[in-house]
């Protein structure tokens, strides 16, 4: 994208990716603090909502060098801000439902990330082949909205389960 859509020289892309990596690291720390402060469902809802907007925005900003780099920096922070929240959520769910398998659940969460990377590569490759490179950004936004929907649904299920168990104890 940076070379074909934004018209960066190949020599500049390495530096942009380095700065993206720094924003990913910052986003990972920030995402963990947000999940600790607000809880994983709330943090993930914020992150997936913002990520959807950022990816949609990138559909349009990738034509401008400055706007594309700024969008990529913000994207990096949000893209990996979800990792700690997802890990916290999986571990809390495992502690609640399968306390003897928390370590297994944690490992399965990492496996799910790898499956997501593989599926994203397949979907992205299909989009580039059948549509255009520029379409990958807005399609990524749609996928992020799907992650938001699943997150919200899971949070609602948790609330219903909590309410049902508190009603039973009364």
mmCIF file of C-alpha atoms in Angstrom:
data_model
loop_
_atom_site.group_PDB
_atom_site.id
_atom_site.type_symbol
_atom_site.label_atom_id
_atom_site.label_comp_id
_atom_site.label_asym_id
_atom_site.label_seq_id
_atom_site.Cartn_x
_atom_site.Cartn_y
_atom_site.Cartn_z
ATOM 1 C CA UNK A 1 0.000 0.000 0.000
ATOM 2 C CA UNK A 2 2.718 2.433 0.973
ATOM 3 C CA UNK A 3 4.568 1.868 -2.261
ATOM 4 C CA UNK A 4 1.694 1.427 -4.701
ATOM 5 C CA UNK A 5 -1.037 3.637 -3.239
ATOM 6 C CA UNK A 6 0.885 6.268 -1.265
ATOM 7 C CA UNK A 7 3.866 6.286 -3.651
ATOM 8 C CA UNK A 8 6.576 6.021 -0.995
ATOM 9 C CA UNK A 9 10.009 4.964 -2.167
ATOM 10 C CA UNK A 10 10.840 1.429 -1.006
ATOM 11 C CA UNK A 11 13.713 2.853 1.076
ATOM 12 C CA UNK A 12 11.253 4.942 3.165
ATOM 13 C CA UNK A 13 8.924 2.059 3.969
ATOM 14 C CA UNK A 14 11.337 0.417 6.417
ATOM 15 C CA UNK A 15 11.470 3.591 8.529
ATOM 16 C CA UNK A 16 7.679 3.923 8.463
ATOM 17 C CA UNK A 17 7.327 0.309 9.596
ATOM 18 C CA UNK A 18 9.836 0.950 12.404
ATOM 19 C CA UNK A 19 7.767 3.869 13.658
ATOM 20 C CA UNK A 20 4.626 1.722 13.241
ATOM 21 C CA UNK A 21 6.305 -0.880 15.462
ATOM 22 C CA UNK A 22 6.886 1.738 18.156
ATOM 23 C CA UNK A 23 3.219 2.758 17.980
ATOM 24 C CA UNK A 24 2.241 -0.930 18.268
ATOM 25 C CA UNK A 25 4.303 -1.259 21.448
ATOM 26 C CA UNK A 26 2.779 1.905 22.899
ATOM 27 C CA UNK A 27 -0.699 0.693 21.938
ATOM 28 C CA UNK A 28 -0.106 -2.643 23.601
ATOM 29 C CA UNK A 29 0.831 -0.958 26.884
ATOM 30 C CA UNK A 30 -2.024 1.540 26.598
ATOM 31 C CA UNK A 31 -4.502 -1.246 25.768
ATOM 32 C CA UNK A 32 -3.452 -3.165 28.873
ATOM 33 C CA UNK A 33 -3.907 -0.128 31.084
ATOM 34 C CA UNK A 34 -7.287 0.581 29.510
ATOM 35 C CA UNK A 35 -8.406 -3.029 30.066
ATOM 36 C CA UNK A 36 -7.242 -2.887 33.696
ATOM 37 C CA UNK A 37 -9.045 0.409 34.270
ATOM 38 C CA UNK A 38 -12.312 -0.164 32.370
ATOM 39 C CA UNK A 39 -12.497 -3.937 32.115
ATOM 40 C CA UNK A 40 -11.799 -5.984 29.014
ATOM 41 C CA UNK A 41 -15.207 -5.705 27.313
ATOM 42 C CA UNK A 42 -15.327 -1.929 27.620
ATOM 43 C CA UNK A 43 -11.693 -1.560 26.527
ATOM 44 C CA UNK A 44 -12.161 -3.893 23.567
ATOM 45 C CA UNK A 45 -15.325 -2.054 22.545
ATOM 46 C CA UNK A 46 -13.437 1.237 22.488
ATOM 47 C CA UNK A 47 -10.492 -0.263 20.634
ATOM 48 C CA UNK A 48 -12.522 -2.110 17.981
ATOM 49 C CA UNK A 49 -14.734 0.957 17.414
ATOM 50 C CA UNK A 50 -11.714 3.204 16.938
ATOM 51 C CA UNK A 51 -9.954 0.622 14.794
ATOM 52 C CA UNK A 52 -12.978 0.420 12.496
ATOM 53 C CA UNK A 53 -12.968 4.191 12.031
ATOM 54 C CA UNK A 54 -9.200 4.309 11.495
ATOM 55 C CA UNK A 55 -9.270 1.561 8.865
ATOM 56 C CA UNK A 56 -12.158 3.209 7.062
ATOM 57 C CA UNK A 57 -10.281 6.504 7.179
ATOM 58 C CA UNK A 58 -7.160 4.835 5.774
ATOM 59 C CA UNK A 59 -9.157 3.974 2.653
ATOM 60 C CA UNK A 60 -9.051 7.703 1.900
ATOM 61 C CA UNK A 61 -5.815 8.847 3.574
ATOM 62 C CA UNK A 62 -3.579 6.322 1.812
ATOM 63 C CA UNK A 63 -3.425 8.696 -1.153
ATOM 64 C CA UNK A 64 -1.547 11.328 0.873
ATOM 65 C CA UNK A 65 1.901 10.654 2.321
ATOM 66 C CA UNK A 66 1.444 12.713 5.476
ATOM 67 C CA UNK A 67 -2.131 11.598 6.134
ATOM 68 C CA UNK A 68 -1.235 7.959 5.449
ATOM 69 C CA UNK A 69 1.683 7.975 7.896
ATOM 70 C CA UNK A 70 -0.404 9.648 10.605
ATOM 71 C CA UNK A 71 -3.207 7.156 10.058
ATOM 72 C CA UNK A 72 -0.764 4.248 10.179
ATOM 73 C CA UNK A 73 0.692 5.472 13.483
ATOM 74 C CA UNK A 74 -2.742 5.690 15.091
ATOM 75 C CA UNK A 75 -3.715 2.385 13.489
ATOM 76 C CA UNK A 76 -0.676 0.683 15.048
ATOM 77 C CA UNK A 77 -1.606 1.846 18.521
ATOM 78 C CA UNK A 78 -5.155 0.571 18.225
ATOM 79 C CA UNK A 79 -4.399 -2.576 16.222
ATOM 80 C CA UNK A 80 -2.379 -4.123 19.029
ATOM 81 C CA UNK A 81 -4.155 -2.374 21.890
ATOM 82 C CA UNK A 82 -6.655 -5.228 21.784
ATOM 83 C CA UNK A 83 -4.124 -7.942 22.684
ATOM 84 C CA UNK A 84 -4.006 -7.351 26.467
ATOM 85 C CA UNK A 85 -7.790 -6.925 26.717
ATOM 86 C CA UNK A 86 -8.406 -10.166 24.869
ATOM 87 C CA UNK A 87 -5.859 -11.974 27.031
ATOM 88 C CA UNK A 88 -7.396 -10.619 30.246
ATOM 89 C CA UNK A 89 -10.879 -11.589 29.068
ATOM 90 C CA UNK A 90 -9.871 -15.123 28.109
ATOM 91 C CA UNK A 91 -8.069 -15.677 31.401
ATOM 92 C CA UNK A 92 -11.023 -14.321 33.436
ATOM 93 C CA UNK A 93 -13.438 -16.547 31.536
ATOM 94 C CA UNK A 94 -11.171 -19.552 32.043
ATOM 95 C CA UNK A 95 -10.856 -18.815 35.778
ATOM 96 C CA UNK A 96 -14.631 -18.687 35.994
ATOM 97 C CA UNK A 97 -15.540 -21.733 33.886
ATOM 98 C CA UNK A 98 -12.432 -23.952 33.771
ATOM 99 C CA UNK A 99 -10.123 -22.940 36.628
ATOM 100 C CA UNK A 100 -7.840 -25.931 36.069
ATOM 101 C CA UNK A 101 -7.199 -24.950 32.445
ATOM 102 C CA UNK A 102 -6.317 -21.260 32.618
ATOM 103 C CA UNK A 103 -2.923 -21.872 31.054
ATOM 104 C CA UNK A 104 -4.519 -23.858 28.234
ATOM 105 C CA UNK A 105 -7.032 -21.061 27.590
ATOM 106 C CA UNK A 106 -4.221 -18.530 27.507
ATOM 107 C CA UNK A 107 -2.357 -20.639 24.963
ATOM 108 C CA UNK A 108 -5.493 -21.082 22.869
ATOM 109 C CA UNK A 109 -5.908 -17.297 22.804
ATOM 110 C CA UNK A 110 -2.464 -16.952 21.233
ATOM 111 C CA UNK A 111 -3.338 -19.739 18.782
ATOM 112 C CA UNK A 112 -6.479 -17.796 17.863
ATOM 113 C CA UNK A 113 -4.315 -14.761 17.034
ATOM 114 C CA UNK A 114 -2.261 -16.899 14.671
ATOM 115 C CA UNK A 115 -5.406 -18.288 13.039
ATOM 116 C CA UNK A 116 -6.632 -14.705 12.650
ATOM 117 C CA UNK A 117 -3.386 -13.716 10.965
ATOM 118 C CA UNK A 118 -3.705 -16.628 8.545
ATOM 119 C CA UNK A 119 -7.363 -15.871 7.785
ATOM 120 C CA UNK A 120 -6.571 -12.176 7.377
ATOM 121 C CA UNK A 121 -3.864 -13.055 4.877
ATOM 122 C CA UNK A 122 -6.250 -15.238 2.917
ATOM 123 C CA UNK A 123 -9.017 -12.622 2.932
ATOM 124 C CA UNK A 124 -6.598 -9.784 2.144
ATOM 125 C CA UNK A 125 -5.062 -11.718 -0.725
ATOM 126 C CA UNK A 126 -8.508 -12.482 -2.099
ATOM 127 C CA UNK A 127 -9.514 -8.816 -1.867
ATOM 128 C CA UNK A 128 -6.363 -7.667 -3.665
ATOM 129 C CA UNK A 129 -6.820 -10.324 -6.353
ATOM 130 C CA UNK A 130 -10.537 -9.743 -6.941
ATOM 131 C CA UNK A 131 -10.984 -6.087 -6.008
ATOM 132 C CA UNK A 132 -8.106 -3.689 -5.321
ATOM 133 C CA UNK A 133 -5.365 -3.036 -2.820
ATOM 134 C CA UNK A 134 -7.207 0.055 -1.579
ATOM 135 C CA UNK A 135 -10.280 -2.046 -0.717
ATOM 136 C CA UNK A 136 -8.386 -3.955 1.955
ATOM 137 C CA UNK A 137 -8.653 -1.006 4.362
ATOM 138 C CA UNK A 138 -12.447 -0.659 4.356
ATOM 139 C CA UNK A 139 -12.885 -4.424 4.390
ATOM 140 C CA UNK A 140 -10.601 -4.474 7.435
ATOM 141 C CA UNK A 141 -12.948 -1.910 8.990
ATOM 142 C CA UNK A 142 -15.904 -4.226 8.383
ATOM 143 C CA UNK A 143 -14.027 -7.132 9.981
ATOM 144 C CA UNK A 144 -13.195 -4.904 12.951
ATOM 145 C CA UNK A 145 -16.900 -4.042 13.267
ATOM 146 C CA UNK A 146 -17.628 -7.768 13.343
ATOM 147 C CA UNK A 147 -15.097 -8.122 16.182
ATOM 148 C CA UNK A 148 -16.893 -5.287 17.974
ATOM 149 C CA UNK A 149 -20.240 -7.061 17.556
ATOM 150 C CA UNK A 150 -18.851 -10.329 18.932
ATOM 151 C CA UNK A 151 -17.250 -8.473 21.848
ATOM 152 C CA UNK A 152 -20.471 -6.672 22.737
ATOM 153 C CA UNK A 153 -22.469 -9.899 22.425
ATOM 154 C CA UNK A 154 -20.038 -11.681 24.733
ATOM 155 C CA UNK A 155 -20.295 -8.846 27.252
ATOM 156 C CA UNK A 156 -24.097 -9.030 27.172
ATOM 157 C CA UNK A 157 -23.957 -12.794 27.730
ATOM 158 C CA UNK A 158 -21.678 -12.236 30.718
ATOM 159 C CA UNK A 159 -24.145 -9.753 32.214
ATOM 160 C CA UNK A 160 -27.066 -12.142 31.699
ATOM 161 C CA UNK A 161 -25.129 -14.991 33.304
ATOM 162 C CA UNK A 162 -24.202 -12.785 36.245
ATOM 163 C CA UNK A 163 -27.798 -11.625 36.677
ATOM 164 C CA UNK A 164 -29.123 -15.182 36.455
ATOM 165 C CA UNK A 165 -26.669 -16.441 39.050
ATOM 166 C CA UNK A 166 -27.438 -13.538 41.411
ATOM 167 C CA UNK A 167 -31.179 -14.217 41.015
ATOM 168 C CA UNK A 168 -30.613 -17.871 41.901
ATOM 169 C CA UNK A 169 -28.703 -16.982 45.050
ATOM 170 C CA UNK A 170 -31.535 -14.813 46.347
#
